[in-house]
Amino acid sequence: MSAVKNIVLVHGGFVDGSGWQSVHRLLTQDGYNVSVVQNPTVSLVDDVAVTQRVLDALDGPAVLVGHSYGGAVITEAGRHEGVAALVYVAAFAPDKDESVGTLVADPAPGAPVPPILPPVDGFLFLDRDKFAASFAGDLPAEDAAFLADSQVPWGLEALGGTITEPAWRTKPSWYLVATDDHMIPPPVQHQMAERAGATVTEAAGSHAIYVSQPAAVADLIKRAAAHQA
């Protein structure tokens, strides 16, 4: 199979697509056509629809990339006929009838618990004072503070949206494990990646590894585009 030239990047909860800027720059410099999905994170159904509209507009196959909750989005949206491969970046990879909510419902003893505040009007936020330590521990303090102060409300319908049929059952997948992640424990990332049959690599980084380690993320995406193990 020839290398895929279209890349579609899907952000996770509490953030928007701007965090992909450095990954976008690296990929476009290498000649890839990169689209960044601005999913509203109100419901999984809506975010899948937004992602599939981006895929519909492309003129060829794409590698679909998801970070964190964006992994659930690409797991559902990735069944689109235009998707050639999936890349999970410190991301959830739910199975049929699972949601992000079910995957985080029973954390292992001693695992870090994300500082998610009680919902308000059906939306979730992370505690601003604990955001840096949990989400962005390897970013400069001012960058982590900006992410904390610019949080996008994450809808309970996004958290609870279930997968109808996971795309990773029929599409090849790659997974980047962030070894210093305090939002999704690295052992949980490994478990989901193994279940999905993904080609796994590791990099030292926080949950915001797509911001802090853009070269590692871009390199894995390029491997997926070339279908290299």
Short mmCIF file of N, CA, C and O in Angstrom, two decimals, residues 100-175:
data_model
loop_
_atom_site.label_atom_id
_atom_site.label_comp_id
_atom_site.label_asym_id
_atom_site.label_seq_id
_atom_site.Cartn_x
_atom_site.Cartn_y
_atom_site.Cartn_z
N VAL A 100 -16.01 6.26 27.36
CA VAL A 100 -14.95 6.75 28.22
C VAL A 100 -15.38 6.63 29.68
O VAL A 100 -14.60 6.26 30.56
N GLY A 101 -16.66 6.90 29.92
CA GLY A 101 -17.17 6.80 31.28
C GLY A 101 -17.02 5.42 31.88
O GLY A 101 -16.63 5.27 33.05
N THR A 102 -17.30 4.38 31.11
CA THR A 102 -17.16 3.03 31.65
C THR A 102 -15.69 2.66 31.82
O THR A 102 -15.34 1.92 32.75
N LEU A 103 -14.82 3.19 30.97
CA LEU A 103 -13.40 2.86 31.06
C LEU A 103 -12.74 3.49 32.28
O LEU A 103 -11.74 2.96 32.79
N VAL A 104 -13.27 4.59 32.76
CA VAL A 104 -12.66 5.26 33.92
C VAL A 104 -13.44 5.01 35.21
O VAL A 104 -13.06 5.52 36.27
N ALA A 105 -14.47 4.20 35.14
CA ALA A 105 -15.37 4.04 36.29
C ALA A 105 -14.73 3.29 37.45
O ALA A 105 -15.11 3.48 38.60
N ASP A 106 -13.76 2.43 37.17
CA ASP A 106 -13.21 1.58 38.23
C ASP A 106 -11.69 1.63 38.18
O ASP A 106 -11.03 0.68 37.75
N PRO A 107 -11.07 2.74 38.63
CA PRO A 107 -9.61 2.86 38.55
C PRO A 107 -8.90 1.85 39.44
O PRO A 107 -9.42 1.43 40.47
N ALA A 108 -7.73 1.46 39.01
CA ALA A 108 -6.92 0.51 39.78
C ALA A 108 -6.47 1.16 41.08
O ALA A 108 -6.28 2.39 41.15
N PRO A 109 -6.29 0.37 42.14
CA PRO A 109 -5.80 0.93 43.41
C PRO A 109 -4.48 1.65 43.21
O PRO A 109 -3.56 1.14 42.58
N GLY A 110 -4.42 2.87 43.74
CA GLY A 110 -3.20 3.65 43.63
C GLY A 110 -3.04 4.44 42.35
O GLY A 110 -2.11 5.24 42.23
N ALA A 111 -3.92 4.22 41.39
CA ALA A 111 -3.84 4.96 40.12
C ALA A 111 -4.24 6.42 40.35
O ALA A 111 -5.11 6.71 41.18
N PRO A 112 -3.61 7.34 39.64
CA PRO A 112 -4.00 8.76 39.79
C PRO A 112 -5.44 8.97 39.33
O PRO A 112 -5.89 8.36 38.36
N VAL A 113 -6.15 9.81 40.06
CA VAL A 113 -7.54 10.11 39.72
C VAL A 113 -7.60 11.52 39.15
O VAL A 113 -7.21 12.48 39.84
N PRO A 114 -8.04 11.68 37.91
CA PRO A 114 -8.10 13.02 37.32
C PRO A 114 -8.97 13.95 38.17
O PRO A 114 -10.03 13.53 38.67
N PRO A 115 -8.53 15.19 38.36
CA PRO A 115 -9.27 16.12 39.22
C PRO A 115 -10.47 16.75 38.51
O PRO A 115 -10.54 17.96 38.31
N ILE A 116 -11.42 15.89 38.12
CA ILE A 116 -12.62 16.36 37.43
C ILE A 116 -13.62 16.87 38.46
O ILE A 116 -13.96 16.17 39.42
N LEU A 117 -14.07 18.10 38.26
CA LEU A 117 -15.03 18.70 39.18
C LEU A 117 -16.43 18.14 38.93
O LEU A 117 -16.72 17.62 37.85
N PRO A 118 -17.33 18.24 39.92
CA PRO A 118 -18.71 17.80 39.71
C PRO A 118 -19.32 18.53 38.51
O PRO A 118 -19.02 19.70 38.27
N PRO A 119 -20.17 17.84 37.75
CA PRO A 119 -20.75 18.47 36.56
C PRO A 119 -21.63 19.66 36.90
O PRO A 119 -22.30 19.69 37.94
N VAL A 120 -21.61 20.63 35.99
CA VAL A 120 -22.47 21.80 36.10
C VAL A 120 -23.23 21.93 34.78
O VAL A 120 -22.61 22.05 33.72
N ASP A 121 -24.55 21.86 34.84
CA ASP A 121 -25.39 21.96 33.64
C ASP A 121 -25.00 20.94 32.57
O ASP A 121 -25.07 21.21 31.37
N GLY A 122 -24.54 19.76 33.01
CA GLY A 122 -24.23 18.69 32.07
C GLY A 122 -22.83 18.74 31.49
O GLY A 122 -22.54 18.00 30.55
N PHE A 123 -21.96 19.59 32.06
CA PHE A 123 -20.60 19.72 31.54
C PHE A 123 -19.57 19.57 32.65
O PHE A 123 -19.82 19.90 33.81
N LEU A 124 -18.38 19.11 32.25
CA LEU A 124 -17.30 18.85 33.19
C LEU A 124 -16.12 19.78 32.93
O LEU A 124 -15.86 20.18 31.79
N PHE A 125 -15.39 20.09 34.00
CA PHE A 125 -14.12 20.82 33.93
C PHE A 125 -13.13 20.14 34.85
O PHE A 125 -13.51 19.46 35.81
N LEU A 126 -11.84 20.36 34.58
CA LEU A 126 -10.80 19.95 35.52
C LEU A 126 -10.53 21.09 36.50
O LEU A 126 -10.61 22.28 36.13
N ASP A 127 -10.20 20.74 37.73
CA ASP A 127 -9.81 21.71 38.74
C ASP A 127 -8.60 22.50 38.21
O ASP A 127 -7.55 21.93 37.91
N ARG A 128 -8.75 23.80 38.08
CA ARG A 128 -7.68 24.63 37.51
C ARG A 128 -6.37 24.49 38.31
O ARG A 128 -5.29 24.47 37.72
N ASP A 129 -6.48 24.44 39.64
CA ASP A 129 -5.28 24.39 40.47
C ASP A 129 -4.53 23.08 40.31
O ASP A 129 -3.33 23.00 40.61
N LYS A 130 -5.21 22.04 39.86
CA LYS A 130 -4.59 20.73 39.72
C LYS A 130 -4.38 20.34 38.25
O LYS A 130 -3.89 19.25 37.97
N PHE A 131 -4.73 21.24 37.35
CA PHE A 131 -4.67 20.93 35.92
C PHE A 131 -3.25 20.60 35.48
O PHE A 131 -3.01 19.61 34.81
N ALA A 132 -2.30 21.45 35.86
CA ALA A 132 -0.93 21.25 35.38
C ALA A 132 -0.39 19.90 35.81
O ALA A 132 0.18 19.16 34.99
N ALA A 133 -0.53 19.56 37.07
CA ALA A 133 0.03 18.31 37.57
C ALA A 133 -0.60 17.10 36.94
O ALA A 133 0.07 16.09 36.69
N SER A 134 -1.88 17.16 36.64
CA SER A 134 -2.58 15.99 36.12
C SER A 134 -2.51 15.88 34.60
O SER A 134 -2.37 14.79 34.05
N PHE A 135 -2.59 17.00 33.90
CA PHE A 135 -2.75 17.00 32.44
C PHE A 135 -1.48 17.40 31.71
O PHE A 135 -1.20 16.87 30.63
N ALA A 136 -0.72 18.32 32.27
CA ALA A 136 0.34 18.97 31.50
C ALA A 136 1.61 19.17 32.31
O ALA A 136 2.23 20.24 32.29
N GLY A 137 2.04 18.13 33.01
CA GLY A 137 3.16 18.25 33.92
C GLY A 137 4.50 18.56 33.27
O GLY A 137 5.41 19.01 33.94
N ASP A 138 4.63 18.32 31.97
CA ASP A 138 5.90 18.58 31.29
C ASP A 138 5.86 19.81 30.39
O ASP A 138 6.76 20.02 29.59
N LEU A 139 4.83 20.63 30.53
CA LEU A 139 4.77 21.88 29.79
C LEU A 139 5.27 23.03 30.66
O LEU A 139 5.19 22.96 31.89
N PRO A 140 5.78 24.09 30.05
CA PRO A 140 6.11 25.28 30.85
C PRO A 140 4.90 25.73 31.65
O PRO A 140 3.75 25.61 31.20
N ALA A 141 5.14 26.26 32.84
CA ALA A 141 4.05 26.60 33.75
C ALA A 141 3.03 27.53 33.10
O ALA A 141 1.82 27.37 33.29
N GLU A 142 3.53 28.50 32.32
CA GLU A 142 2.59 29.45 31.72
C GLU A 142 1.72 28.78 30.64
O GLU A 142 0.55 29.15 30.46
N ASP A 143 2.27 27.79 29.95
CA ASP A 143 1.48 27.08 28.94
C ASP A 143 0.42 26.19 29.59
O ASP A 143 -0.72 26.12 29.12
N ALA A 144 0.81 25.52 30.67
CA ALA A 144 -0.16 24.70 31.40
C ALA A 144 -1.27 25.57 31.98
O ALA A 144 -2.44 25.19 31.97
N ALA A 145 -0.90 26.74 32.49
CA ALA A 145 -1.90 27.65 33.05
C ALA A 145 -2.87 28.13 31.98
O ALA A 145 -4.08 28.26 32.24
N PHE A 146 -2.35 28.38 30.78
CA PHE A 146 -3.23 28.80 29.69
C PHE A 146 -4.23 27.70 29.36
O PHE A 146 -5.43 27.97 29.16
N LEU A 147 -3.77 26.45 29.27
CA LEU A 147 -4.69 25.35 29.00
C LEU A 147 -5.74 25.25 30.09
O LEU A 147 -6.92 25.00 29.81
N ALA A 148 -5.33 25.43 31.34
CA ALA A 148 -6.29 25.35 32.45
C ALA A 148 -7.33 26.46 32.37
O ALA A 148 -8.52 26.24 32.66
N ASP A 149 -6.89 27.65 31.97
CA ASP A 149 -7.80 28.80 31.92
C ASP A 149 -8.65 28.84 30.66
O ASP A 149 -9.62 29.61 30.60
N SER A 150 -8.29 28.04 29.65
CA SER A 150 -9.04 28.06 28.38
C SER A 150 -9.79 26.75 28.16
O SER A 150 -10.08 26.39 27.02
N GLN A 151 -10.10 26.05 29.24
CA GLN A 151 -10.76 24.75 29.11
C GLN A 151 -12.08 24.84 28.33
O GLN A 151 -12.84 25.78 28.50
N VAL A 152 -12.29 23.81 27.52
CA VAL A 152 -13.54 23.66 26.79
C VAL A 152 -14.45 22.75 27.61
O VAL A 152 -14.02 21.68 28.06
N PRO A 153 -15.69 23.14 27.85
CA PRO A 153 -16.58 22.28 28.62
C PRO A 153 -16.74 20.91 27.96
O PRO A 153 -16.95 20.83 26.74
N TRP A 154 -16.62 19.87 28.73
CA TRP A 154 -16.73 18.49 28.23
C TRP A 154 -18.08 17.93 28.66
O TRP A 154 -18.37 17.81 29.84
N GLY A 155 -18.90 17.60 27.67
CA GLY A 155 -20.27 17.18 27.95
C GLY A 155 -20.38 15.77 28.50
O GLY A 155 -19.64 14.87 28.11
N LEU A 156 -21.33 15.59 29.39
CA LEU A 156 -21.58 14.25 29.93
C LEU A 156 -22.01 13.28 28.83
O LEU A 156 -21.76 12.07 28.93
N GLU A 157 -22.64 13.80 27.78
CA GLU A 157 -23.04 12.93 26.67
C GLU A 157 -21.82 12.49 25.84
O GLU A 157 -21.89 11.47 25.16
N ALA A 158 -20.75 13.25 25.91
CA ALA A 158 -19.50 12.82 25.27
C ALA A 158 -18.84 11.74 26.13
O ALA A 158 -18.40 10.71 25.63
N LEU A 159 -18.79 11.99 27.43
CA LEU A 159 -18.21 11.02 28.36
C LEU A 159 -18.95 9.68 28.30
O LEU A 159 -18.34 8.61 28.35
N GLY A 160 -20.28 9.75 28.19
CA GLY A 160 -21.09 8.54 28.24
C GLY A 160 -21.44 7.94 26.90
O GLY A 160 -22.10 6.89 26.85
N GLY A 161 -21.01 8.55 25.80
CA GLY A 161 -21.34 8.02 24.48
C GLY A 161 -20.67 6.68 24.23
O GLY A 161 -19.47 6.53 24.45
N THR A 162 -21.45 5.70 23.80
CA THR A 162 -20.92 4.34 23.62
C THR A 162 -20.58 4.04 22.17
O THR A 162 -21.15 4.62 21.24
N ILE A 163 -19.65 3.13 22.00
CA ILE A 163 -19.19 2.71 20.68
C ILE A 163 -20.13 1.65 20.12
O ILE A 163 -20.49 0.70 20.82
N THR A 164 -20.52 1.80 18.86
CA THR A 164 -21.39 0.79 18.24
C THR A 164 -20.57 -0.37 17.70
O THR A 164 -20.95 -1.54 17.85
N GLU A 165 -19.45 -0.06 17.07
CA GLU A 165 -18.54 -1.09 16.55
C GLU A 165 -17.17 -0.44 16.40
O GLU A 165 -17.02 0.53 15.67
N PRO A 166 -16.15 -0.93 17.12
CA PRO A 166 -14.86 -0.24 17.10
C PRO A 166 -14.13 -0.39 15.78
O PRO A 166 -13.98 -1.50 15.25
N ALA A 167 -13.66 0.74 15.27
CA ALA A 167 -12.95 0.72 13.99
C ALA A 167 -11.66 -0.08 14.06
O ALA A 167 -11.21 -0.61 13.05
N TRP A 168 -11.06 -0.17 15.26
CA TRP A 168 -9.79 -0.90 15.35
C TRP A 168 -9.93 -2.40 15.08
O TRP A 168 -8.93 -3.08 14.91
N ARG A 169 -11.16 -2.89 15.02
CA ARG A 169 -11.34 -4.31 14.67
C ARG A 169 -11.07 -4.57 13.19
O ARG A 169 -10.74 -5.70 12.81
N THR A 170 -11.21 -3.54 12.38
CA THR A 170 -11.06 -3.72 10.93
C THR A 170 -9.99 -2.82 10.31
O THR A 170 -9.65 -2.99 9.14
N LYS A 171 -9.47 -1.87 11.08
CA LYS A 171 -8.45 -0.95 10.57
C LYS A 171 -7.16 -1.12 11.38
O LYS A 171 -7.21 -1.29 12.60
N PRO A 172 -5.99 -1.06 10.71
CA PRO A 172 -4.73 -1.15 11.46
C PRO A 172 -4.58 0.07 12.37
O PRO A 172 -5.01 1.18 12.04
N SER A 173 -3.97 -0.15 13.54
CA SER A 173 -3.86 0.94 14.49
C SER A 173 -2.47 1.00 15.12
O SER A 173 -1.76 0.00 15.21
N TRP A 174 -2.12 2.20 15.53
CA TRP A 174 -0.86 2.50 16.22
C TRP A 174 -1.20 3.22 17.50
O TRP A 174 -2.21 3.93 17.58
N TYR A 175 -0.37 3.06 18.54
CA TYR A 175 -0.67 3.66 19.84
C TYR A 175 0.61 4.21 20.45
O TYR A 175 1.60 3.50 20.59
#
